[in-house]
């Protein structure tokens, strides 16, 4: 068996029990991984220097194919209403078959950190079948120094084999695709999908499981920091604007997707960014656009001109969920440490497909917990397999697919931290205005940016507010630089009666969804629910 690369010789990958592997390539960097990926025709080279890979039929995550091993450790700890269960016996057969499946293959190993805070990070070893997957996860997680690699001993093992096909009968899988999470033994197996995002979300799932016990809040959010050290968090599902809105040239980027909040402040889980690339433009998102023309960047499912190799970001013929993965230091104003102080503002991003919610609202702490547990948004086309147009959903904690514990665990942690640090909370609609999806239009990004700037610099707190008649939260009546009618959603609709009917429908959806949380919250949070008793 051949080996190459730099690693701790006392912690070899073969100790995991792989059978007949022809070669292990440890911690290869971008130039070597480029060469191998291109030689093996795993990817193409785009004009500007990025590498482009296709993920086949899986152009998004497969949440229904993700399972947690149900054993004595997880039985009372996991939110089983939200997480699929796999028996220990089925996982053991899956593990045996994974180890056998790699016979004769060259495997790529990356030893990385999940978490910028040394006190709250996990040492992750990611073993991949594809070279481009190895580059992807190297971009996305935190890379140890050469000195740290000499003594690196992994805690969490992730094995990603796209060519493996799971068995419903033998492994307890739903399809030939499987993401099996053994949280007790700290092993995650990914098979039957080439979508690279499954790897990074597996690390997130693990941290969401272990950190709450240490009173650390894991969050599906982006974060940035102002010149005065004021930290802002942006919660939201994929496609709601976390990456775009946190990449603000006037503020330092902490991270674009996953963070922890401890007694010492906020820290990034990752060392890179994974941005949606569909309709990406140099004018609207110059920092992210620039990364797509750099050596080391990984592009997923974007369309290239076959002759010039120029990227066509407007072409969605493969998927709406085209992606770009790059190290965070490709963004000029990114944090070098991935760590910052306590948050001053929390922004909950929702993509309202009904076109009912205002572009921004200020929330009390009780309202913040209500909307955090509700997690209302829309799944944007392509972020999951089978989603071809926006679908209104309630994804608790703005990240239900990655939350192994009950939402109340995360909600209570967030409530306590908001109260302790006197954080201002905002609900921002990046979805539709002037009508529901198919009738109205997406909220102009310039409006969202202007409102966020006012919220983060403190000037919005001085505005006059009104109470929304349906949701009860406070909405500014006027903001300089924003057309006044946009702050009154009903005024953007031509059919006022239809607006009222649609708003009532959304209110009922909120209330019905929240029934499952009522026994876990206090009276103030219950009172934050929207009302259906609107005067004519």
Short mmCIF file of C-alpha atoms in Angstrom, two decimals:
data_model
loop_
_atom_site.label_atom_id
_atom_site.label_comp_id
_atom_site.label_asym_id
_atom_site.label_seq_id
_atom_site.Cartn_x
_atom_site.Cartn_y
_atom_site.Cartn_z
CA UNK A 1 0.00 0.00 0.00
CA UNK A 2 1.34 3.43 -0.99
CA UNK A 3 1.09 6.52 1.19
CA UNK A 4 1.77 10.17 0.42
CA UNK A 5 1.39 13.46 2.21
CA UNK A 6 2.01 14.79 5.69
CA UNK A 7 0.38 13.13 8.72
CA UNK A 8 0.86 11.66 12.17
CA UNK A 9 2.39 8.23 11.56
CA UNK A 10 1.01 7.05 14.91
CA UNK A 11 -2.56 7.63 13.69
CA UNK A 12 -2.72 5.97 10.29
CA UNK A 13 -6.03 5.63 8.45
CA UNK A 14 -5.58 1.88 7.99
CA UNK A 15 -6.12 1.46 11.74
CA UNK A 16 -9.81 2.09 11.00
CA UNK A 17 -9.95 -1.33 9.38
CA UNK A 18 -10.07 -0.57 5.66
CA UNK A 19 -9.44 -3.67 3.54
CA UNK A 20 -7.00 -3.81 0.63
CA UNK A 21 -6.69 -0.07 -0.04
CA UNK A 22 -4.11 0.57 -2.77
CA UNK A 23 -3.07 4.03 -1.51
CA UNK A 24 -3.77 6.64 1.14
CA UNK A 25 -3.08 10.27 0.22
CA UNK A 26 -2.90 12.38 3.38
CA UNK A 27 -3.62 16.11 3.57
CA UNK A 28 -2.78 16.87 -0.05
CA UNK A 29 -3.08 20.52 -0.97
CA UNK A 30 -4.83 22.15 -3.90
CA UNK A 31 -2.16 21.68 -6.62
CA UNK A 32 -1.87 17.93 -6.06
CA UNK A 33 -5.62 17.44 -5.73
CA UNK A 34 -6.19 19.45 -8.91
CA UNK A 35 -3.78 17.22 -10.83
CA UNK A 36 -5.39 14.00 -9.63
CA UNK A 37 -8.99 15.20 -10.09
CA UNK A 38 -8.26 16.35 -13.65
CA UNK A 39 -6.31 13.21 -14.55
CA UNK A 40 -9.16 11.04 -13.29
CA UNK A 41 -11.72 13.24 -15.09
CA UNK A 42 -13.54 13.94 -11.84
CA UNK A 43 -13.62 17.64 -12.72
CA UNK A 44 -12.86 20.29 -15.32
CA UNK A 45 -10.82 23.47 -15.19
CA UNK A 46 -12.70 26.74 -15.59
CA UNK A 47 -11.37 29.98 -17.00
CA UNK A 48 -9.86 31.86 -14.10
CA UNK A 49 -8.54 28.78 -12.31
CA UNK A 50 -11.43 27.22 -10.39
CA UNK A 51 -12.17 23.51 -10.61
CA UNK A 52 -15.67 22.41 -11.67
CA UNK A 53 -17.32 19.12 -10.65
CA UNK A 54 -20.72 17.60 -11.28
CA UNK A 55 -22.62 15.71 -8.57
CA UNK A 56 -24.95 13.70 -10.81
CA UNK A 57 -28.53 13.13 -9.69
CA UNK A 58 -27.81 14.44 -6.18
CA UNK A 59 -27.54 18.19 -6.59
CA UNK A 60 -28.61 18.86 -3.00
CA UNK A 61 -28.74 17.14 0.37
CA UNK A 62 -30.78 13.98 0.94
CA UNK A 63 -32.20 14.55 4.45
CA UNK A 64 -34.60 11.60 4.28
CA UNK A 65 -31.64 9.26 3.77
CA UNK A 66 -29.87 10.43 6.93
CA UNK A 67 -30.06 8.17 10.01
CA UNK A 68 -28.78 8.27 13.59
CA UNK A 69 -27.88 5.03 15.33
CA UNK A 70 -30.43 4.43 18.08
CA UNK A 71 -28.61 2.90 21.06
CA UNK A 72 -28.36 3.33 24.82
CA UNK A 73 -26.38 6.57 24.37
CA UNK A 74 -28.79 8.28 22.00
CA UNK A 75 -32.15 6.78 23.03
CA UNK A 76 -33.11 9.66 25.35
CA UNK A 77 -30.92 12.34 23.78
CA UNK A 78 -32.12 12.45 20.17
CA UNK A 79 -35.24 14.17 18.84
CA UNK A 80 -36.56 11.07 17.07
CA UNK A 81 -39.54 12.89 15.57
CA UNK A 82 -37.01 14.69 13.38
CA UNK A 83 -34.21 12.14 12.99
CA UNK A 84 -34.41 8.80 11.24
CA UNK A 85 -33.25 5.85 13.35
CA UNK A 86 -30.84 3.08 12.39
CA UNK A 87 -30.25 0.03 14.55
CA UNK A 88 -26.70 -0.68 15.81
CA UNK A 89 -26.78 -3.96 13.90
CA UNK A 90 -27.66 -2.27 10.61
CA UNK A 91 -24.93 0.32 11.12
CA UNK A 92 -22.38 -2.40 11.88
CA UNK A 93 -23.23 -4.14 8.60
CA UNK A 94 -22.98 -0.79 6.81
CA UNK A 95 -19.55 -0.20 8.35
CA UNK A 96 -18.32 -3.65 7.38
CA UNK A 97 -19.49 -3.11 3.81
CA UNK A 98 -17.90 0.35 3.64
CA UNK A 99 -14.55 -1.10 4.72
CA UNK A 100 -14.83 -3.83 2.11
CA UNK A 101 -15.99 -1.48 -0.66
CA UNK A 102 -12.69 0.44 -0.67
CA UNK A 103 -10.65 -2.61 -1.69
CA UNK A 104 -8.26 -1.64 -4.48
CA UNK A 105 -9.14 2.05 -4.28
CA UNK A 106 -6.96 5.11 -3.69
CA UNK A 107 -8.38 7.12 -0.79
CA UNK A 108 -7.85 10.75 0.16
CA UNK A 109 -7.53 11.71 3.81
CA UNK A 110 -7.90 15.20 5.29
CA UNK A 111 -7.24 15.87 8.98
CA UNK A 112 -9.13 19.03 9.93
CA UNK A 113 -10.74 20.96 12.76
CA UNK A 114 -14.43 21.63 13.17
CA UNK A 115 -14.47 24.79 15.32
CA UNK A 116 -12.15 27.79 15.61
CA UNK A 117 -12.29 27.76 19.40
CA UNK A 118 -9.68 25.26 20.71
CA UNK A 119 -11.82 24.63 23.79
CA UNK A 120 -14.86 23.63 21.72
CA UNK A 121 -13.62 22.08 18.51
CA UNK A 122 -13.54 18.53 17.16
CA UNK A 123 -10.62 16.88 15.36
CA UNK A 124 -12.11 15.42 12.18
CA UNK A 125 -10.65 12.91 9.74
CA UNK A 126 -12.46 12.88 6.40
CA UNK A 127 -11.73 9.97 4.04
CA UNK A 128 -12.99 10.41 0.48
CA UNK A 129 -13.14 8.41 -2.72
CA UNK A 130 -12.83 11.51 -4.92
CA UNK A 131 -9.91 13.92 -5.02
CA UNK A 132 -12.23 16.88 -5.56
CA UNK A 133 -14.18 15.93 -2.43
CA UNK A 134 -10.91 16.06 -0.51
CA UNK A 135 -10.26 19.58 -1.82
CA UNK A 136 -13.85 20.60 -1.03
CA UNK A 137 -13.68 19.58 2.62
CA UNK A 138 -10.19 21.04 2.93
CA UNK A 139 -11.65 24.35 1.77
CA UNK A 140 -14.63 24.14 4.11
CA UNK A 141 -13.12 23.09 7.43
CA UNK A 142 -10.19 24.53 9.39
CA UNK A 143 -6.75 23.40 8.28
CA UNK A 144 -4.21 22.53 11.00
CA UNK A 145 -0.66 23.76 10.66
CA UNK A 146 2.07 21.35 9.55
CA UNK A 147 3.28 21.18 13.15
CA UNK A 148 -0.24 20.35 14.41
CA UNK A 149 -0.59 17.57 11.82
CA UNK A 150 2.42 15.79 13.31
CA UNK A 151 0.44 15.03 16.47
CA UNK A 152 -3.10 15.07 15.05
CA UNK A 153 -5.28 12.24 16.40
CA UNK A 154 -8.85 12.26 15.00
CA UNK A 155 -11.94 12.14 17.21
CA UNK A 156 -14.63 12.07 14.50
CA UNK A 157 -14.33 9.86 11.41
CA UNK A 158 -16.25 10.63 8.20
CA UNK A 159 -16.04 8.28 5.22
CA UNK A 160 -17.55 9.44 1.92
CA UNK A 161 -17.95 6.83 -0.85
CA UNK A 162 -20.25 8.02 -3.68
CA UNK A 163 -19.91 4.70 -5.54
CA UNK A 164 -21.25 2.71 -2.59
CA UNK A 165 -24.87 1.62 -2.88
CA UNK A 166 -26.78 0.98 0.33
CA UNK A 167 -29.26 -1.84 0.77
CA UNK A 168 -32.71 -1.33 2.23
CA UNK A 169 -32.78 -4.90 3.55
CA UNK A 170 -29.20 -5.21 4.79
CA UNK A 171 -28.55 -1.71 6.12
CA UNK A 172 -32.01 -0.42 6.97
CA UNK A 173 -31.57 2.37 4.43
CA UNK A 174 -34.43 4.04 2.57
CA UNK A 175 -32.70 4.01 -0.84
CA UNK A 176 -29.24 3.31 -2.23
CA UNK A 177 -28.18 6.63 -0.68
CA UNK A 178 -27.31 6.65 3.01
CA UNK A 179 -25.85 8.96 5.64
CA UNK A 180 -25.34 6.86 8.76
CA UNK A 181 -24.38 8.70 11.97
CA UNK A 182 -23.02 6.70 14.89
CA UNK A 183 -22.73 9.43 17.52
CA UNK A 184 -21.55 7.04 20.23
CA UNK A 185 -18.58 5.76 18.23
CA UNK A 186 -18.11 9.07 16.38
CA UNK A 187 -18.34 7.61 12.87
CA UNK A 188 -20.34 9.01 9.96
CA UNK A 189 -20.69 7.06 6.71
CA UNK A 190 -21.88 8.76 3.50
CA UNK A 191 -22.69 6.60 0.49
CA UNK A 192 -24.53 6.78 -2.80
CA UNK A 193 -24.32 10.56 -3.27
CA UNK A 194 -21.67 12.82 -4.79
CA UNK A 195 -23.10 15.99 -3.24
CA UNK A 196 -20.17 17.35 -1.22
CA UNK A 197 -22.33 19.37 1.15
CA UNK A 198 -23.24 16.17 3.02
CA UNK A 199 -19.73 16.10 4.50
CA UNK A 200 -19.79 19.57 6.00
CA UNK A 201 -23.31 19.14 7.36
CA UNK A 202 -22.24 15.89 9.01
CA UNK A 203 -19.67 17.80 11.05
CA UNK A 204 -22.35 20.35 11.92
CA UNK A 205 -24.73 17.61 13.05
CA UNK A 206 -22.05 16.16 15.34
CA UNK A 207 -21.28 19.54 16.92
CA UNK A 208 -25.01 20.18 17.36
CA UNK A 209 -25.10 16.97 19.36
CA UNK A 210 -22.07 17.47 21.64
CA UNK A 211 -21.87 21.23 22.30
CA UNK A 212 -25.14 21.89 24.20
CA UNK A 213 -23.90 19.72 27.08
CA UNK A 214 -21.05 22.22 27.46
CA UNK A 215 -23.53 25.14 27.45
CA UNK A 216 -22.35 26.15 23.99
CA UNK A 217 -25.02 27.14 21.47
CA UNK A 218 -24.47 25.64 17.98
CA UNK A 219 -26.07 27.79 15.31
CA UNK A 220 -26.98 27.52 11.64
CA UNK A 221 -25.98 31.11 10.98
CA UNK A 222 -23.44 33.36 9.34
CA UNK A 223 -21.68 36.09 11.31
CA UNK A 224 -19.76 39.29 10.79
CA UNK A 225 -18.16 41.96 12.96
CA UNK A 226 -18.18 45.75 12.75
CA UNK A 227 -15.24 48.07 13.33
CA UNK A 228 -16.34 48.53 16.94
CA UNK A 229 -16.35 44.79 17.59
CA UNK A 230 -20.13 44.51 17.33
CA UNK A 231 -21.03 40.99 16.25
CA UNK A 232 -24.09 40.20 14.12
CA UNK A 233 -25.53 36.72 13.61
CA UNK A 234 -27.64 35.79 10.57
CA UNK A 235 -29.84 32.71 11.04
CA UNK A 236 -31.47 31.10 8.04
CA UNK A 237 -31.81 28.03 5.87
CA UNK A 238 -29.82 27.60 2.67
CA UNK A 239 -30.85 30.12 0.07
CA UNK A 240 -32.22 32.76 2.44
CA UNK A 241 -29.18 35.03 2.20
CA UNK A 242 -26.80 34.05 5.01
CA UNK A 243 -23.72 34.02 2.81
CA UNK A 244 -24.65 37.01 0.68
CA UNK A 245 -25.67 39.31 3.52
CA UNK A 246 -22.79 38.45 5.83
CA UNK A 247 -20.25 39.18 3.05
CA UNK A 248 -20.41 42.92 3.73
CA UNK A 249 -17.36 44.94 2.59
CA UNK A 250 -17.90 47.31 5.55
CA UNK A 251 -17.69 44.50 8.13
CA UNK A 252 -15.30 41.63 8.88
CA UNK A 253 -16.65 38.21 7.87
CA UNK A 254 -16.49 35.66 10.67
CA UNK A 255 -18.13 32.85 8.69
CA UNK A 256 -21.02 32.14 6.33
CA UNK A 257 -22.90 29.15 7.71
CA UNK A 258 -22.15 27.53 11.10
CA UNK A 259 -21.07 29.01 14.42
CA UNK A 260 -20.94 28.37 18.13
CA UNK A 261 -21.76 30.81 20.94
CA UNK A 262 -19.96 30.22 24.22
CA UNK A 263 -19.23 32.20 27.38
CA UNK A 264 -16.25 33.69 25.53
CA UNK A 265 -18.16 34.81 22.44
CA UNK A 266 -18.85 33.55 18.92
CA UNK A 267 -16.61 31.23 16.89
CA UNK A 268 -16.81 29.82 13.39
CA UNK A 269 -17.13 26.07 12.95
CA UNK A 270 -15.56 26.24 9.49
CA UNK A 271 -12.59 27.61 7.59
CA UNK A 272 -14.37 28.25 4.32
CA UNK A 273 -17.61 29.27 2.63
CA UNK A 274 -20.17 27.39 0.55
CA UNK A 275 -22.19 29.92 -1.39
CA UNK A 276 -25.05 29.54 -3.85
CA UNK A 277 -23.79 30.51 -7.28
CA UNK A 278 -26.95 30.72 -9.37
CA UNK A 279 -27.25 34.18 -10.96
CA UNK A 280 -24.09 35.26 -9.14
CA UNK A 281 -22.88 38.61 -10.49
CA UNK A 282 -19.81 40.76 -10.10
CA UNK A 283 -21.97 43.82 -9.51
CA UNK A 284 -24.25 42.44 -6.76
CA UNK A 285 -21.79 40.18 -4.92
CA UNK A 286 -18.26 41.21 -5.92
CA UNK A 287 -16.43 39.46 -3.07
CA UNK A 288 -18.04 36.07 -3.70
CA UNK A 289 -17.84 36.47 -7.49
CA UNK A 290 -14.09 37.05 -7.29
CA UNK A 291 -13.56 33.69 -5.57
CA UNK A 292 -15.04 31.87 -8.56
CA UNK A 293 -12.07 32.95 -10.68
CA UNK A 294 -9.34 31.77 -8.33
CA UNK A 295 -7.18 28.67 -8.20
CA UNK A 296 -8.30 26.48 -5.31
CA UNK A 297 -12.01 27.19 -5.55
CA UNK A 298 -14.42 24.30 -6.13
CA UNK A 299 -17.52 24.92 -8.24
CA UNK A 300 -20.40 22.43 -8.18
CA UNK A 301 -22.77 21.88 -11.11
CA UNK A 302 -22.13 25.22 -12.82
CA UNK A 303 -22.25 25.27 -16.60
CA UNK A 304 -19.11 26.01 -18.61
CA UNK A 305 -18.76 27.12 -22.20
CA UNK A 306 -17.15 24.02 -23.82
CA UNK A 307 -14.65 26.13 -25.77
CA UNK A 308 -13.80 29.18 -23.66
CA UNK A 309 -14.42 27.46 -20.28
CA UNK A 310 -16.16 30.61 -19.11
CA UNK A 311 -18.72 30.14 -16.34
CA UNK A 312 -22.40 30.81 -17.01
CA UNK A 313 -23.91 31.53 -13.61
CA UNK A 314 -27.35 32.14 -15.13
CA UNK A 315 -27.64 28.62 -16.56
CA UNK A 316 -29.73 26.44 -14.23
CA UNK A 317 -29.98 23.46 -16.60
CA UNK A 318 -28.17 21.21 -14.10
CA UNK A 319 -29.71 22.63 -10.94
CA UNK A 320 -30.77 25.84 -9.21
CA UNK A 321 -28.40 24.81 -6.42
CA UNK A 322 -25.11 25.57 -8.16
CA UNK A 323 -22.45 26.14 -5.51
CA UNK A 324 -19.01 27.61 -4.92
CA UNK A 325 -16.72 26.39 -2.11
CA UNK A 326 -13.64 28.41 -1.17
CA UNK A 327 -11.35 29.04 1.81
CA UNK A 328 -12.59 31.95 3.89
CA UNK A 329 -9.36 33.88 3.35
CA UNK A 330 -10.41 34.28 -0.29
CA UNK A 331 -12.74 37.00 1.05
CA UNK A 332 -10.57 40.11 1.56
CA UNK A 333 -12.14 41.22 4.86
CA UNK A 334 -12.47 37.78 6.47
CA UNK A 335 -11.44 37.18 10.07
CA UNK A 336 -8.04 35.52 10.48
CA UNK A 337 -9.05 33.87 13.76
CA UNK A 338 -12.70 32.87 13.22
CA UNK A 339 -13.48 34.20 16.70
CA UNK A 340 -15.17 37.32 18.06
CA UNK A 341 -16.95 38.67 21.13
CA UNK A 342 -20.56 38.56 22.23
CA UNK A 343 -23.27 39.38 19.64
CA UNK A 344 -25.04 42.73 19.59
CA UNK A 345 -27.61 41.81 16.93
CA UNK A 346 -29.35 38.64 15.81
CA UNK A 347 -31.01 38.59 12.39
CA UNK A 348 -33.44 35.78 11.54
CA UNK A 349 -33.71 35.48 7.77
CA UNK A 350 -36.92 34.14 6.30
CA UNK A 351 -37.75 33.67 2.64
CA UNK A 352 -41.50 34.27 2.80
CA UNK A 353 -43.05 32.66 -0.27
CA UNK A 354 -46.46 34.09 0.68
CA UNK A 355 -45.28 37.72 0.41
CA UNK A 356 -46.97 38.63 3.71
CA UNK A 357 -44.10 39.42 6.07
CA UNK A 358 -42.52 42.90 6.14
CA UNK A 359 -38.89 43.34 5.02
CA UNK A 360 -37.81 43.81 8.64
CA UNK A 361 -39.34 43.61 12.11
CA UNK A 362 -37.89 44.05 15.59
CA UNK A 363 -38.49 41.18 17.99
CA UNK A 364 -38.74 40.99 21.75
CA UNK A 365 -36.82 38.15 23.40
CA UNK A 366 -40.06 36.11 23.61
CA UNK A 367 -40.85 36.80 19.94
CA UNK A 368 -37.28 35.86 19.03
CA UNK A 369 -37.63 32.48 20.72
CA UNK A 370 -41.02 31.96 19.06
CA UNK A 371 -39.66 32.63 15.60
CA UNK A 372 -36.45 30.69 16.25
CA UNK A 373 -38.44 27.60 17.23
CA UNK A 374 -40.84 28.15 14.32
CA UNK A 375 -38.07 28.57 11.75
CA UNK A 376 -40.43 29.73 9.02
CA UNK A 377 -38.95 30.10 5.56
CA UNK A 378 -39.15 28.50 2.13
CA UNK A 379 -36.95 25.75 0.80
CA UNK A 380 -35.35 27.38 -2.19
CA UNK A 381 -35.16 25.38 -5.41
CA UNK A 382 -32.30 22.89 -5.52
CA UNK A 383 -31.12 22.94 -1.90
CA UNK A 384 -32.62 19.50 -1.44
CA UNK A 385 -33.21 16.77 -3.98
CA UNK A 386 -36.68 17.08 -5.51
CA UNK A 387 -37.25 20.72 -4.54
CA UNK A 388 -37.74 22.53 -7.84
CA UNK A 389 -39.53 25.68 -6.65
CA UNK A 390 -39.86 27.49 -3.31
CA UNK A 391 -41.89 25.57 -0.73
CA UNK A 392 -43.07 27.18 2.50
CA UNK A 393 -41.77 25.18 5.43
CA UNK A 394 -41.18 25.43 9.15
CA UNK A 395 -37.65 24.25 9.90
CA UNK A 396 -37.18 24.70 13.63
CA UNK A 397 -34.05 26.54 14.75
CA UNK A 398 -33.59 27.48 11.07
CA UNK A 399 -31.87 24.14 10.57
CA UNK A 400 -34.02 21.16 11.59
CA UNK A 401 -32.20 18.67 9.30
CA UNK A 402 -29.02 19.20 11.34
CA UNK A 403 -30.55 19.27 14.83
CA UNK A 404 -30.21 15.92 16.60
CA UNK A 405 -31.54 17.18 19.95
CA UNK A 406 -35.00 18.55 20.72
CA UNK A 407 -35.47 22.18 19.59
CA UNK A 408 -36.18 23.29 23.15
CA UNK A 409 -32.54 22.50 24.02
CA UNK A 410 -31.32 25.04 21.47
CA UNK A 411 -34.18 27.47 22.09
CA UNK A 412 -33.51 27.65 25.83
CA UNK A 413 -29.79 28.13 25.26
CA UNK A 414 -30.48 30.96 22.81
CA UNK A 415 -33.04 32.63 25.10
CA UNK A 416 -30.60 32.65 28.01
CA UNK A 417 -27.76 34.05 25.91
CA UNK A 418 -29.96 36.79 24.39
CA UNK A 419 -31.07 37.88 27.86
CA UNK A 420 -27.59 37.75 29.37
CA UNK A 421 -25.98 39.85 26.63
CA UNK A 422 -28.94 42.18 25.85
CA UNK A 423 -29.01 41.31 22.15
CA UNK A 424 -31.29 43.11 19.68
CA UNK A 425 -33.25 40.67 17.50
CA UNK A 426 -34.66 41.21 14.02
CA UNK A 427 -36.77 39.20 11.57
CA UNK A 428 -35.86 39.94 7.94
CA UNK A 429 -37.86 38.76 4.93
CA UNK A 430 -35.66 38.09 1.89
CA UNK A 431 -38.58 36.43 0.09
CA UNK A 432 -41.47 37.92 -1.81
CA UNK A 433 -43.26 41.25 -1.80
CA UNK A 434 -46.26 42.46 -3.77
CA UNK A 435 -47.79 39.01 -3.90
CA UNK A 436 -46.93 35.40 -3.22
CA UNK A 437 -44.42 33.36 -5.21
CA UNK A 438 -45.40 33.43 -8.89
CA UNK A 439 -47.17 36.79 -8.56
CA UNK A 440 -44.94 39.15 -6.60
CA UNK A 441 -41.20 39.69 -6.82
CA UNK A 442 -38.23 38.91 -4.60
CA UNK A 443 -37.40 41.59 -2.07
CA UNK A 444 -34.75 43.85 -3.67
CA UNK A 445 -31.37 43.05 -2.15
CA UNK A 446 -30.54 46.75 -1.95
CA UNK A 447 -33.56 47.21 0.35
CA UNK A 448 -32.47 44.33 2.57
CA UNK A 449 -28.92 45.68 2.77
CA UNK A 450 -30.14 49.17 3.63
CA UNK A 451 -32.42 47.91 6.40
CA UNK A 452 -29.71 45.67 7.81
CA UNK A 453 -27.23 48.55 7.83
CA UNK A 454 -29.68 50.63 9.83
CA UNK A 455 -30.29 47.76 12.26
CA UNK A 456 -26.61 46.99 12.79
CA UNK A 457 -25.44 50.58 13.19
CA UNK A 458 -28.17 51.23 15.77
CA UNK A 459 -30.02 53.94 13.85
CA UNK A 460 -33.09 51.74 13.26
CA UNK A 461 -33.71 51.58 17.00
CA UNK A 462 -34.54 55.29 16.85
CA UNK A 463 -37.25 54.87 14.22
CA UNK A 464 -40.98 55.05 14.90
CA UNK A 465 -42.53 51.58 14.94
CA UNK A 466 -46.00 50.18 14.40
CA UNK A 467 -47.45 46.86 15.53
CA UNK A 468 -48.05 44.41 12.70
CA UNK A 469 -51.79 43.58 12.87
CA UNK A 470 -51.21 39.88 12.19
CA UNK A 471 -47.91 39.01 13.82
CA UNK A 472 -47.74 41.62 16.57
CA UNK A 473 -44.06 42.41 16.19
CA UNK A 474 -42.72 45.95 15.69
CA UNK A 475 -42.23 47.22 12.13
CA UNK A 476 -40.47 50.52 11.33
CA UNK A 477 -42.78 53.06 9.73
CA UNK A 478 -40.07 54.77 7.68
CA UNK A 479 -36.38 54.16 6.95
CA UNK A 480 -34.24 56.57 4.89
CA UNK A 481 -33.45 55.12 1.48
CA UNK A 482 -36.32 52.59 1.52
CA UNK A 483 -39.58 53.10 -0.36
CA UNK A 484 -42.22 53.56 2.40
CA UNK A 485 -44.80 51.19 0.90
CA UNK A 486 -42.38 48.23 1.16
CA UNK A 487 -42.61 48.49 4.96
CA UNK A 488 -46.40 47.95 4.71
CA UNK A 489 -46.80 44.60 2.88
CA UNK A 490 -50.53 45.12 2.25
CA UNK A 491 -49.73 48.28 0.27
CA UNK A 492 -47.59 46.28 -2.17
CA UNK A 493 -50.53 44.03 -3.11
CA UNK A 494 -53.02 45.14 -5.75
CA UNK A 495 -55.71 42.86 -4.27
CA UNK A 496 -56.07 43.82 -0.58
CA UNK A 497 -58.69 41.16 0.15
CA UNK A 498 -56.40 38.48 -1.20
CA UNK A 499 -53.59 39.80 1.01
CA UNK A 500 -55.80 39.50 4.10
CA UNK A 501 -56.81 35.97 3.16
CA UNK A 502 -53.18 34.96 2.53
CA UNK A 503 -52.01 36.56 5.78
CA UNK A 504 -54.69 34.68 7.74
CA UNK A 505 -53.59 31.45 6.10
CA UNK A 506 -49.98 32.01 7.13
CA UNK A 507 -51.02 32.90 10.69
CA UNK A 508 -52.89 29.61 10.97
CA UNK A 509 -49.84 27.74 9.65
CA UNK A 510 -47.69 29.34 12.34
CA UNK A 511 -50.13 28.50 15.11
CA UNK A 512 -50.66 24.91 14.01
CA UNK A 513 -46.94 24.34 13.64
CA UNK A 514 -46.18 25.71 17.12
CA UNK A 515 -48.57 23.38 18.94
CA UNK A 516 -45.80 20.80 19.34
CA UNK A 517 -43.61 23.32 21.19
CA UNK A 518 -46.16 24.83 23.57
CA UNK A 519 -45.44 22.48 26.47
CA UNK A 520 -41.75 23.43 26.26
CA UNK A 521 -42.09 27.23 26.45
CA UNK A 522 -43.33 29.79 28.98
CA UNK A 523 -46.39 32.00 28.74
CA UNK A 524 -44.49 34.94 27.24
CA UNK A 525 -43.37 32.85 24.27
CA UNK A 526 -46.86 31.44 23.79
CA UNK A 527 -48.22 34.99 23.78
CA UNK A 528 -45.81 35.89 20.95
CA UNK A 529 -47.87 33.80 18.53
CA UNK A 530 -49.61 35.66 15.69
CA UNK A 531 -53.34 36.15 16.01
CA UNK A 532 -56.22 35.41 13.67
CA UNK A 533 -58.55 37.92 15.32
CA UNK A 534 -58.04 40.80 12.93
CA UNK A 535 -60.64 43.51 12.80
CA UNK A 536 -62.26 44.02 9.44
#
